[in-house]
Short mmCIF file of C-alpha atoms in Angstrom, two decimals:
data_model
loop_
_atom_site.label_atom_id
_atom_site.label_comp_id
_atom_site.label_asym_id
_atom_site.label_seq_id
_atom_site.Cartn_x
_atom_site.Cartn_y
_atom_site.Cartn_z
CA UNK A 189 -10.84 36.38 -29.16
CA UNK A 190 -13.62 34.25 -30.67
CA UNK A 191 -11.41 33.09 -33.53
CA UNK A 192 -8.56 32.28 -31.12
CA UNK A 193 -10.88 30.22 -28.93
CA UNK A 194 -12.26 28.35 -31.94
CA UNK A 195 -8.78 27.50 -33.23
CA UNK A 196 -7.73 26.44 -29.71
CA UNK A 197 -10.77 24.19 -29.42
CA UNK A 198 -10.04 22.51 -32.76
CA UNK A 199 -6.38 21.87 -31.88
CA UNK A 200 -7.34 20.71 -28.39
CA UNK A 201 -9.48 17.93 -29.88
CA UNK A 202 -6.25 15.98 -29.96
CA UNK A 203 -6.61 15.93 -26.18
CA UNK A 204 -10.05 14.35 -26.53
CA UNK A 205 -8.60 11.51 -28.60
CA UNK A 206 -5.76 11.10 -26.13
CA UNK A 207 -8.18 10.90 -23.23
CA UNK A 208 -10.47 8.47 -25.05
CA UNK A 209 -7.60 6.25 -26.18
CA UNK A 210 -6.21 6.17 -22.65
CA UNK A 211 -9.40 5.55 -20.70
CA UNK A 212 -11.14 3.10 -23.05
CA UNK A 213 -8.86 0.34 -21.76
CA UNK A 214 -10.57 0.47 -18.36
CA UNK A 215 -13.59 -1.33 -19.76
CA UNK A 216 -11.51 -3.68 -21.90
CA UNK A 217 -9.02 -5.09 -19.37
CA UNK A 218 -11.12 -7.99 -18.16
CA UNK A 219 -12.44 -9.12 -21.62
CA UNK A 220 -9.04 -9.01 -23.30
CA UNK A 221 -7.40 -10.79 -20.37
CA UNK A 222 -9.89 -13.65 -20.81
CA UNK A 223 -9.82 -13.54 -24.60
CA UNK A 224 -6.04 -13.74 -24.90
CA UNK A 225 -5.44 -15.63 -21.60
CA UNK A 226 -3.07 -12.98 -20.24
CA UNK A 227 -0.96 -13.16 -17.10
CA UNK A 228 -0.95 -10.12 -14.72
CA UNK A 229 2.32 -9.02 -16.33
CA UNK A 230 0.84 -9.20 -19.82
CA UNK A 231 -2.20 -7.24 -18.68
CA UNK A 232 0.15 -4.55 -17.39
CA UNK A 233 1.99 -4.52 -20.72
CA UNK A 234 -1.23 -4.28 -22.77
CA UNK A 235 -2.35 -1.30 -20.67
CA UNK A 236 1.01 0.47 -20.37
CA UNK A 237 2.24 -0.03 -23.95
CA UNK A 238 0.21 2.98 -25.05
CA UNK A 239 2.25 5.11 -22.65
CA UNK A 240 5.54 3.63 -23.85
CA UNK A 241 4.64 4.68 -27.39
CA UNK A 242 3.65 8.11 -26.07
CA UNK A 243 7.00 8.43 -24.27
CA UNK A 244 8.94 7.69 -27.45
CA UNK A 245 6.73 10.08 -29.43
CA UNK A 246 7.30 12.84 -26.90
CA UNK A 247 11.02 12.40 -27.35
CA UNK A 248 10.77 13.18 -31.09
CA UNK A 249 7.55 15.17 -31.58
CA UNK A 250 8.99 18.41 -30.20
CA UNK A 251 12.05 18.53 -32.45
CA UNK A 252 9.85 17.50 -35.40
CA UNK A 253 7.42 20.29 -34.56
CA UNK A 254 10.30 22.76 -34.40
CA UNK A 255 11.48 21.62 -37.85
CA UNK A 256 8.24 21.03 -39.77
CA UNK A 257 5.72 23.01 -37.73
CA UNK A 258 3.12 22.29 -35.08
CA UNK A 259 0.21 21.77 -37.51
CA UNK A 260 1.78 18.98 -39.65
CA UNK A 261 2.77 16.94 -36.59
CA UNK A 262 -0.75 17.26 -35.19
CA UNK A 263 -2.17 15.94 -38.47
CA UNK A 264 0.13 12.92 -38.29
CA UNK A 265 -1.09 12.22 -34.72
CA UNK A 266 -4.71 12.24 -35.98
CA UNK A 267 -3.85 9.65 -38.63
CA UNK A 268 -2.14 7.46 -36.03
CA UNK A 269 -5.16 7.59 -33.74
CA UNK A 270 -7.34 6.34 -36.61
CA UNK A 271 -4.98 3.50 -37.52
CA UNK A 272 -4.57 2.36 -33.94
CA UNK A 273 -8.32 2.36 -33.25
CA UNK A 274 -9.20 0.20 -36.26
CA UNK A 275 -6.29 -2.19 -35.76
CA UNK A 276 -6.95 -2.64 -32.03
CA UNK A 277 -10.60 -3.50 -32.77
CA UNK A 278 -9.60 -6.14 -35.31
CA UNK A 279 -6.68 -7.62 -33.31
CA UNK A 280 -6.62 -11.39 -33.54
CA UNK A 281 -3.88 -11.95 -30.99
CA UNK A 282 -2.25 -10.46 -27.93
CA UNK A 283 0.79 -9.35 -29.96
CA UNK A 284 -1.39 -7.59 -32.53
CA UNK A 285 -3.29 -5.75 -29.81
CA UNK A 286 -0.10 -4.62 -28.11
CA UNK A 287 1.39 -3.39 -31.38
CA UNK A 288 -1.75 -1.50 -32.34
CA UNK A 289 -1.90 0.21 -28.95
CA UNK A 290 1.84 1.01 -29.21
CA UNK A 291 1.17 2.88 -32.47
CA UNK A 292 -1.73 4.70 -30.79
CA UNK A 293 0.76 5.80 -28.15
CA UNK A 294 2.59 7.81 -30.81
CA UNK A 295 -0.61 9.74 -31.43
CA UNK A 296 -1.08 10.27 -27.70
CA UNK A 297 2.46 11.52 -27.21
CA UNK A 298 2.33 13.89 -30.14
CA UNK A 299 -1.06 15.34 -29.19
CA UNK A 300 -0.09 15.74 -25.53
CA UNK A 301 2.85 18.08 -26.11
CA UNK A 302 2.16 19.78 -29.46
CA UNK A 303 -1.50 20.87 -28.84
CA UNK A 304 -0.75 22.94 -25.71
CA UNK A 305 2.43 24.30 -27.30
CA UNK A 306 0.49 25.50 -30.31
CA UNK A 307 -2.30 27.04 -28.19
CA UNK A 308 0.19 28.86 -25.94
CA UNK A 309 1.92 30.33 -28.99
CA UNK A 310 -1.33 31.71 -30.46
CA UNK A 311 -3.07 32.86 -27.25
CA UNK A 312 -2.87 36.30 -25.58
CA UNK A 313 -1.14 36.29 -22.13
CA UNK A 314 -4.26 37.15 -20.11
CA UNK A 315 -6.17 34.20 -21.58
CA UNK A 316 -3.37 31.71 -22.14
CA UNK A 317 -3.96 29.56 -19.08
CA UNK A 318 -7.63 29.13 -19.89
CA UNK A 319 -7.05 28.45 -23.58
CA UNK A 320 -4.22 25.96 -22.93
CA UNK A 321 -6.59 24.30 -20.43
CA UNK A 322 -8.90 23.58 -23.35
CA UNK A 323 -6.51 20.74 -24.05
CA UNK A 324 -6.90 19.33 -20.54
CA UNK A 325 -10.70 19.79 -20.72
CA UNK A 326 -10.71 17.80 -23.94
CA UNK A 327 -8.58 15.10 -22.32
CA UNK A 328 -11.05 14.66 -19.48
CA UNK A 329 -13.99 14.84 -21.89
CA UNK A 330 -12.26 12.05 -23.79
CA UNK A 331 -11.91 10.08 -20.60
CA UNK A 332 -15.61 10.61 -19.76
CA UNK A 333 -16.72 9.75 -23.29
CA UNK A 334 -14.75 6.51 -23.08
CA UNK A 335 -16.44 5.53 -19.83
CA UNK A 336 -19.88 6.28 -21.29
CA UNK A 337 -19.06 4.48 -24.51
CA UNK A 338 -17.81 1.39 -22.66
CA UNK A 339 -20.95 1.26 -20.48
CA UNK A 340 -23.50 1.69 -23.28
CA UNK A 341 -21.75 -0.57 -25.77
CA UNK A 342 -21.70 -3.33 -23.14
CA UNK A 343 -25.38 -2.75 -22.43
CA UNK A 344 -26.22 -2.65 -26.17
CA UNK A 345 -24.65 -6.02 -26.96
CA UNK A 346 -26.18 -7.75 -23.91
CA UNK A 347 -29.03 -9.82 -25.22
CA UNK A 348 -28.01 -9.36 -28.86
CA UNK A 349 -25.12 -11.83 -28.87
CA UNK A 350 -24.04 -14.84 -26.82
CA UNK A 351 -20.45 -13.63 -26.83
CA UNK A 352 -21.08 -10.09 -25.56
CA UNK A 353 -17.66 -9.49 -24.00
CA UNK A 354 -15.68 -10.49 -27.09
CA UNK A 355 -17.83 -8.35 -29.40
CA UNK A 356 -18.26 -5.30 -27.14
CA UNK A 357 -14.58 -4.72 -26.38
CA UNK A 358 -13.77 -4.56 -30.10
CA UNK A 359 -16.39 -1.86 -30.63
CA UNK A 360 -15.10 -0.04 -27.52
CA UNK A 361 -11.65 0.20 -29.11
CA UNK A 362 -12.78 0.85 -32.70
CA UNK A 363 -15.33 3.64 -32.21
CA UNK A 364 -12.46 6.12 -31.62
CA UNK A 365 -11.69 6.09 -35.36
CA UNK A 366 -14.73 8.32 -36.00
CA UNK A 367 -13.59 11.42 -34.03
CA UNK A 368 -9.97 10.78 -35.16
CA UNK A 369 -10.95 11.14 -38.86
CA UNK A 370 -12.99 14.29 -38.07
CA UNK A 371 -10.02 15.75 -36.20
CA UNK A 372 -7.74 15.20 -39.19
CA UNK A 373 -10.13 17.09 -41.43
CA UNK A 374 -10.63 20.00 -39.00
CA UNK A 375 -6.88 20.50 -38.49
CA UNK A 376 -6.59 21.45 -42.17
CA UNK A 377 -8.52 24.67 -41.38
CA UNK A 378 -6.23 26.07 -38.63
CA UNK A 379 -3.32 28.42 -39.34
CA UNK A 380 0.34 27.79 -38.63
CA UNK A 381 1.71 28.85 -35.24
CA UNK A 382 2.76 32.50 -35.47
CA UNK A 383 5.77 32.00 -33.21
CA UNK A 384 6.91 29.04 -35.29
CA UNK A 385 6.57 31.12 -38.45
CA UNK A 386 8.62 33.86 -36.81
CA UNK A 387 11.23 31.35 -35.67
CA UNK A 388 11.63 30.30 -39.32
CA UNK A 389 12.01 33.94 -40.40
CA UNK A 390 8.52 34.12 -41.99
CA UNK A 391 7.59 37.33 -40.17
CA UNK A 392 4.98 38.57 -42.66
CA UNK A 393 3.01 35.33 -42.35
CA UNK A 394 3.42 35.41 -38.57
CA UNK A 395 1.98 38.93 -38.44
CA UNK A 396 -1.05 37.92 -40.49
CA UNK A 397 -1.90 35.17 -38.01
CA UNK A 398 -1.25 37.39 -35.00
CA UNK A 399 -3.49 40.13 -36.44
CA UNK A 400 -6.25 37.60 -36.93
CA UNK A 401 -6.10 36.31 -33.32
CA UNK A 402 -5.75 39.78 -31.76
CA UNK A 403 -5.60 43.20 -33.49
CA UNK A 404 -3.30 44.98 -35.89
CA UNK A 405 -1.70 47.02 -33.09
CA UNK A 406 -1.31 44.06 -30.76
CA UNK A 407 0.12 41.98 -33.63
CA UNK A 408 2.84 44.59 -34.23
CA UNK A 409 3.67 44.75 -30.51
CA UNK A 410 3.79 40.97 -30.12
CA UNK A 411 5.89 40.53 -33.25
CA UNK A 412 8.38 43.18 -32.08
CA UNK A 413 8.70 41.40 -28.72
CA UNK A 414 9.22 38.03 -30.45
CA UNK A 415 11.91 39.53 -32.74
CA UNK A 416 13.75 41.01 -29.78
CA UNK A 417 13.56 37.74 -27.86
CA UNK A 418 15.04 35.85 -30.80
CA UNK A 419 17.81 38.44 -31.16
CA UNK A 420 18.68 38.17 -27.43
CA UNK A 421 18.88 34.38 -27.68
CA UNK A 422 20.62 34.18 -31.04
CA UNK A 423 23.59 32.40 -29.49
CA UNK A 424 21.42 29.42 -28.51
CA UNK A 425 23.20 26.09 -28.93
CA UNK A 426 19.98 24.23 -29.79
CA UNK A 427 18.79 21.22 -27.80
CA UNK A 428 22.17 20.88 -26.15
CA UNK A 429 21.37 24.06 -24.26
CA UNK A 430 18.88 22.06 -22.15
CA UNK A 431 21.95 20.85 -20.21
CA UNK A 432 23.25 24.39 -19.64
CA UNK A 433 23.24 25.69 -16.07
CA UNK A 434 20.93 28.57 -16.99
CA UNK A 435 18.27 26.00 -17.97
CA UNK A 436 18.64 24.15 -14.69
CA UNK A 437 15.76 25.84 -12.88
CA UNK A 438 13.16 25.44 -15.62
CA UNK A 439 14.15 21.83 -16.26
CA UNK A 440 13.82 21.01 -12.55
CA UNK A 441 10.36 22.63 -12.58
CA UNK A 442 9.31 20.84 -15.77
CA UNK A 443 10.69 17.42 -14.87
CA UNK A 444 9.36 17.71 -11.32
CA UNK A 445 5.84 18.50 -12.42
CA UNK A 446 6.04 15.70 -15.02
CA UNK A 447 7.19 13.27 -12.35
CA UNK A 448 4.58 14.10 -9.71
CA UNK A 449 1.68 14.18 -12.18
CA UNK A 450 2.17 10.48 -12.88
CA UNK A 451 3.79 9.05 -9.74
CA UNK A 452 0.69 9.96 -7.75
CA UNK A 453 -1.30 7.32 -9.66
CA UNK A 454 -3.77 9.24 -11.83
CA UNK A 455 -3.58 6.96 -14.86
CA UNK A 456 -3.88 3.89 -12.69
CA UNK A 457 -7.19 5.19 -11.35
CA UNK A 458 -8.35 5.94 -14.89
CA UNK A 459 -7.05 2.85 -16.68
CA UNK A 460 -7.94 0.44 -13.87
CA UNK A 461 -11.05 2.17 -12.53
CA UNK A 462 -13.33 -0.74 -13.34
CA UNK A 463 -10.86 -3.15 -11.71
CA UNK A 464 -10.57 -0.95 -8.57
CA UNK A 465 -14.32 -0.66 -8.16
CA UNK A 466 -14.68 -4.39 -8.77
CA UNK A 467 -12.42 -4.89 -5.77
CA UNK A 468 -15.13 -3.39 -3.56
CA UNK A 469 -17.48 -6.26 -4.41
CA UNK A 470 -19.75 -4.57 -7.01
CA UNK A 471 -20.43 -6.34 -10.29
CA UNK A 472 -19.00 -5.40 -13.67
CA UNK A 473 -22.04 -3.31 -14.69
CA UNK A 474 -21.90 -1.31 -11.46
CA UNK A 475 -18.13 -0.86 -11.78
CA UNK A 476 -18.57 0.52 -15.31
CA UNK A 477 -21.33 2.84 -14.02
CA UNK A 478 -19.07 4.11 -11.20
CA UNK A 479 -16.36 4.73 -13.76
CA UNK A 480 -18.80 7.13 -15.47
CA UNK A 481 -18.95 9.11 -12.21
CA UNK A 482 -15.18 9.38 -12.34
CA UNK A 483 -15.43 10.93 -15.81
CA UNK A 484 -18.16 13.36 -14.82
CA UNK A 485 -16.30 14.62 -11.75
CA UNK A 486 -13.14 14.96 -13.85
CA UNK A 487 -14.95 17.16 -16.41
CA UNK A 488 -16.70 19.34 -13.81
CA UNK A 489 -13.56 20.13 -11.84
CA UNK A 490 -11.47 20.70 -14.96
CA UNK A 491 -13.99 23.40 -15.91
CA UNK A 492 -13.57 24.85 -12.40
CA UNK A 493 -9.79 24.89 -12.94
CA UNK A 494 -10.23 26.71 -16.27
CA UNK A 495 -12.20 29.46 -14.56
CA UNK A 496 -9.60 29.86 -11.79
CA UNK A 497 -6.24 29.32 -13.50
CA UNK A 498 -5.96 32.87 -14.94
CA UNK A 499 -7.46 34.61 -11.88
CA UNK A 500 -6.16 32.67 -8.85
CA UNK A 501 -2.99 31.50 -10.54
CA UNK A 502 -1.20 28.22 -11.18
CA UNK A 503 0.53 27.80 -7.80
CA UNK A 504 -2.54 28.12 -5.52
CA UNK A 505 -4.35 25.48 -7.57
CA UNK A 506 -1.34 23.19 -7.23
CA UNK A 507 -1.20 23.60 -3.47
CA UNK A 508 -4.91 23.05 -2.85
CA UNK A 509 -5.11 20.12 -5.28
CA UNK A 510 -2.05 18.20 -4.09
CA UNK A 511 -3.15 18.59 -0.44
CA UNK A 512 -6.58 17.14 -1.29
CA UNK A 513 -4.98 14.36 -3.32
CA UNK A 514 -2.83 13.39 -0.33
CA UNK A 515 -5.84 13.13 1.99
CA UNK A 516 -7.91 11.19 -0.54
CA UNK A 517 -5.16 8.65 -1.31
CA UNK A 518 -4.45 7.95 2.37
CA UNK A 519 -8.20 7.63 2.94
CA UNK A 520 -8.29 4.94 0.21
CA UNK A 521 -5.32 3.19 1.80
CA UNK A 522 -7.19 3.23 5.15
CA UNK A 523 -10.32 1.84 3.56
CA UNK A 524 -8.51 -1.12 2.03
CA UNK A 525 -6.39 -1.60 5.18
CA UNK A 526 -9.53 -1.80 7.29
CA UNK A 527 -11.08 -4.34 4.94
CA UNK A 528 -11.24 -8.07 5.76
CA UNK A 529 -11.07 -11.15 3.55
CA UNK A 530 -13.47 -14.07 3.97
CA UNK A 531 -15.30 -16.68 1.88
CA UNK A 532 -18.75 -17.89 2.82
CA UNK A 533 -20.11 -21.21 1.58
CA UNK A 534 -21.88 -19.65 -1.43
CA UNK A 535 -18.71 -17.91 -2.65
CA UNK A 536 -16.68 -21.11 -2.17
CA UNK A 537 -19.23 -23.08 -4.19
CA UNK A 538 -19.06 -20.53 -7.04
CA UNK A 539 -15.27 -20.47 -7.13
CA UNK A 540 -14.77 -24.24 -6.92
CA UNK A 541 -17.59 -25.23 -9.28
CA UNK A 542 -15.20 -26.06 -12.16
CA UNK A 543 -11.99 -26.64 -10.18
CA UNK A 544 -10.23 -29.98 -9.84
CA UNK A 545 -10.66 -31.64 -6.46
CA UNK A 546 -7.28 -30.82 -4.82
CA UNK A 547 -7.73 -27.08 -5.54
CA UNK A 548 -11.39 -27.16 -4.55
CA UNK A 549 -10.50 -28.69 -1.15
CA UNK A 550 -7.84 -26.02 -0.59
CA UNK A 551 -10.30 -23.17 -1.23
CA UNK A 552 -13.01 -24.88 0.83
CA UNK A 553 -10.60 -24.99 3.76
CA UNK A 554 -10.95 -21.18 4.04
CA UNK A 555 -14.74 -21.25 4.38
CA UNK A 556 -15.99 -18.72 7.02
CA UNK A 557 -12.45 -17.79 8.03
CA UNK A 558 -11.67 -14.05 8.31
CA UNK A 559 -8.29 -12.48 7.54
CA UNK A 560 -7.20 -8.93 8.19
CA UNK A 561 -5.30 -8.33 4.99
CA UNK A 562 -4.63 -9.76 1.53
CA UNK A 563 -1.22 -11.12 2.51
CA UNK A 564 -2.66 -13.19 5.37
CA UNK A 565 -5.50 -14.45 3.14
CA UNK A 566 -3.10 -15.55 0.39
CA UNK A 567 -0.75 -17.13 2.90
CA UNK A 568 -3.59 -19.23 4.26
CA UNK A 569 -4.64 -20.15 0.72
CA UNK A 570 -1.10 -21.24 -0.16
CA UNK A 571 -0.84 -23.29 3.02
CA UNK A 572 -4.13 -25.02 2.31
CA UNK A 573 -3.08 -25.68 -1.31
CA UNK A 574 0.15 -27.34 -0.18
CA UNK A 575 -1.69 -29.40 2.41
CA UNK A 576 -4.12 -30.68 -0.28
CA UNK A 577 -1.59 -31.05 -3.10
CA UNK A 578 -3.49 -28.40 -5.05
CA UNK A 579 -0.82 -25.75 -5.62
CA UNK A 580 -1.01 -25.90 -9.44
CA UNK A 581 -4.83 -25.87 -9.46
CA UNK A 582 -5.08 -22.96 -7.00
CA UNK A 583 -2.61 -20.95 -9.09
CA UNK A 584 -5.36 -20.41 -11.69
CA UNK A 585 -7.59 -18.54 -9.23
CA UNK A 586 -4.98 -17.05 -6.84
CA UNK A 587 -4.89 -13.60 -8.50
CA UNK A 588 -8.66 -13.13 -8.60
CA UNK A 589 -9.69 -14.83 -5.37
CA UNK A 590 -8.88 -11.84 -3.10
CA UNK A 591 -11.45 -9.76 -5.04
CA UNK A 592 -14.09 -12.35 -4.25
CA UNK A 593 -13.14 -12.50 -0.56
CA UNK A 594 -12.77 -8.75 0.01
CA UNK A 595 -15.20 -7.14 2.48
CA UNK A 596 -14.85 -3.33 2.35
CA UNK A 597 -16.67 -0.02 2.77
CA UNK A 598 -17.30 0.53 -0.95
CA UNK A 599 -18.91 3.93 -0.42
CA UNK A 600 -15.78 5.27 1.30
CA UNK A 601 -13.60 4.03 -1.57
CA UNK A 602 -15.91 5.72 -4.11
CA UNK A 603 -15.89 9.02 -2.24
CA UNK A 604 -12.10 8.97 -1.87
CA UNK A 605 -11.57 8.16 -5.55
CA UNK A 606 -13.90 10.94 -6.66
CA UNK A 607 -12.21 13.43 -4.29
CA UNK A 608 -8.83 12.42 -5.66
CA UNK A 609 -10.04 12.92 -9.22
CA UNK A 610 -11.49 16.33 -8.40
CA UNK A 611 -8.25 17.40 -6.73
CA UNK A 612 -6.10 16.27 -9.66
CA UNK A 613 -8.44 18.00 -12.14
CA UNK A 614 -7.89 21.40 -10.50
CA UNK A 615 -4.13 20.99 -10.04
CA UNK A 616 -1.58 18.69 -11.62
CA UNK A 617 -3.86 17.88 -14.56
CA UNK A 618 -4.28 21.30 -16.22
CA UNK A 619 -1.45 23.23 -14.46
CA UNK A 620 1.37 20.96 -15.61
CA UNK A 621 0.52 21.37 -19.28
CA UNK A 622 -0.08 25.10 -18.91
CA UNK A 623 3.35 25.54 -17.34
CA UNK A 624 5.03 23.26 -19.84
CA UNK A 625 3.80 25.62 -22.58
CA UNK A 626 5.02 28.69 -20.63
CA UNK A 627 8.32 28.17 -18.84
CA UNK A 628 10.55 26.97 -21.67
CA UNK A 629 12.28 29.47 -24.04
CA UNK A 630 10.87 29.80 -27.56
CA UNK A 631 13.89 28.42 -29.43
CA UNK A 632 14.01 25.35 -27.15
CA UNK A 633 10.31 24.92 -26.50
CA UNK A 634 9.87 21.87 -28.71
CA UNK A 635 12.96 20.08 -27.42
CA UNK A 636 12.30 21.01 -23.78
CA UNK A 637 8.66 19.97 -23.80
CA UNK A 638 9.68 16.72 -25.51
CA UNK A 639 12.20 16.01 -22.77
CA UNK A 640 9.74 16.78 -19.97
CA UNK A 641 6.93 14.93 -21.74
CA UNK A 642 9.15 11.90 -22.37
CA UNK A 643 10.02 11.78 -18.68
CA UNK A 644 6.38 12.19 -17.71
CA UNK A 645 5.33 9.29 -19.96
CA UNK A 646 8.23 7.11 -18.89
CA UNK A 647 7.17 7.48 -15.25
CA UNK A 648 3.58 6.75 -16.26
CA UNK A 649 4.60 3.61 -18.18
CA UNK A 650 6.56 2.20 -15.22
CA UNK A 651 3.74 2.86 -12.75
CA UNK A 652 1.09 1.34 -15.08
CA UNK A 653 3.28 -1.69 -15.73
CA UNK A 654 3.85 -2.27 -12.01
CA UNK A 655 0.31 -1.49 -10.82
CA UNK A 656 -1.18 -5.01 -11.36
CA UNK A 657 1.92 -6.51 -9.73
CA UNK A 658 1.58 -4.08 -6.80
CA UNK A 659 -2.06 -5.07 -6.29
CA UNK A 660 -1.05 -8.73 -6.21
CA UNK A 661 1.93 -8.26 -3.88
CA UNK A 662 1.40 -5.39 -1.39
CA UNK A 663 -2.35 -5.08 -1.99
CA UNK A 664 -4.41 -2.01 -2.81
CA UNK A 665 -3.81 -0.51 0.64
CA UNK A 666 -0.08 -0.52 0.07
CA UNK A 667 -0.35 0.92 -3.47
CA UNK A 668 -2.59 3.79 -2.38
CA UNK A 669 -0.31 4.54 0.59
CA UNK A 670 2.69 4.88 -1.77
CA UNK A 671 0.72 7.18 -4.03
CA UNK A 672 -0.27 9.24 -0.98
CA UNK A 673 3.36 9.72 0.07
CA UNK A 674 4.22 11.01 -3.41
CA UNK A 675 1.24 13.37 -3.33
CA UNK A 676 2.55 14.84 -0.10
CA UNK A 677 5.95 15.36 -1.77
CA UNK A 678 4.15 17.01 -4.72
CA UNK A 679 2.65 19.53 -2.29
CA UNK A 680 6.09 20.41 -0.93
CA UNK A 681 7.54 20.71 -4.44
CA UNK A 682 4.71 23.06 -5.46
CA UNK A 683 5.20 25.14 -2.35
CA UNK A 684 8.97 25.61 -2.52
CA UNK A 685 9.95 25.18 -6.21
CA UNK A 686 7.13 26.09 -8.62
CA UNK A 687 6.87 29.80 -9.59
CA UNK A 688 3.72 31.76 -10.53
CA UNK A 689 3.33 32.58 -14.24
CA UNK A 690 -0.20 33.94 -14.61
CA UNK A 691 -0.85 37.03 -16.72
CA UNK A 692 2.67 37.31 -18.18
CA UNK A 693 3.86 37.00 -21.75
CA UNK A 694 5.97 34.04 -22.78
CA UNK A 695 8.87 36.43 -23.34
CA UNK A 696 8.56 37.96 -19.85
CA UNK A 697 8.59 34.50 -18.27
CA UNK A 698 11.65 33.55 -20.27
CA UNK A 699 13.44 36.72 -19.24
CA UNK A 700 12.92 35.93 -15.56
CA UNK A 701 13.52 32.19 -15.48
CA UNK A 702 16.33 31.95 -18.05
CA UNK A 703 18.12 35.24 -18.52
CA UNK A 704 17.17 36.70 -15.15
#
């Protein structure tokens, strides 16, 4: 068991890189927006392009892993992480940055689906949930490491350079190359997946690996079960079988979990955490520090999930977690809905210090006025801009001015966000990947996980792309209310559709969900 855990930890380090690559952007959004003079739409693209690359990679990584093996594909992902990190740090233009992050997305997509697949294929049934969750644990450790790295790099360069924001963000993006290179070297030491070896007819090699991760007797039993399963499914039509009616149930489960994991807004909270906390009126340093809390809570409750997933089961964790997520998201919507928007004289003076006179008069017209929501505040701003012929001047501050004017219970927002993170970390976070690695039949596992992973990343990309636009149009209260509605639907989906898979071999699960 010790060797199996060690191999699982090494493979799961791809999750660490994925988490780091995804979360590091939270501390980089504001500096790169200023450095490359981005519009809200371009900010959304720079953030979401990583997920677009991941979605494409998920569409091809599974079939490639079925053809060439899990290990070689993972080694390619490690190389892509290294390339993306270095190129992102050296980017001299917006287009370069987007392209570098797009390449990094291929590493993210490959690691996301191949690492849990490999671990599931090497792990014993009674420990599979926990070992597969190593991948999720590494993802959240990567998230947390990115938050810490962003905070301390920003602090380090303060006082050492006059252009701290332009220097720090490059180091934030580039430091990932160090663990990526280490990961590439460590992958060379792990064996091939025994089930992949068996699928290619290399049964003697498969038995050697199985005996090393279990015992001689258990290896013979497992190999016999794998042989029988392949014989029973010998008439498989390949990836086309995903459309067969006998695959309908598992595809609904897989696609449903993939949809709800992202439509409930988890990556928006991670990627835009600094932006969200800045909305509550705290400064950039405080927002970066609060993002560290997000990472810590994520790690702690992922560990809790790892201890429970093989004892309490997958479904109970989903039900408890999605219920908590629903409450937390609606609490956040309430906090922002109860907020007001107003500008006192000091804030007006700061905002208008470098504005041309027509725009400055328009903003000054709102001094000491209180508005119940962002829409009313912006409507008043637009009206004042038209009255003072300052529409073009005001346009330059329109997107950021609501942040300055917002008056909100910041503590309630922080508690709601941390509750949401904790709930996700014990449910949709680890459970989705565990079930992805379990419910699909062996001969179709690569193609099926690729399809479900592609769908998961496509939903994530769309939500990330639209998030800044949603903040600007319906406000944070509307965005969190939408996420809350989807979390409630995720609870119902978990209750009525998702089966329990704990403690059963991959072949037993396949027999029930496919052939049963």
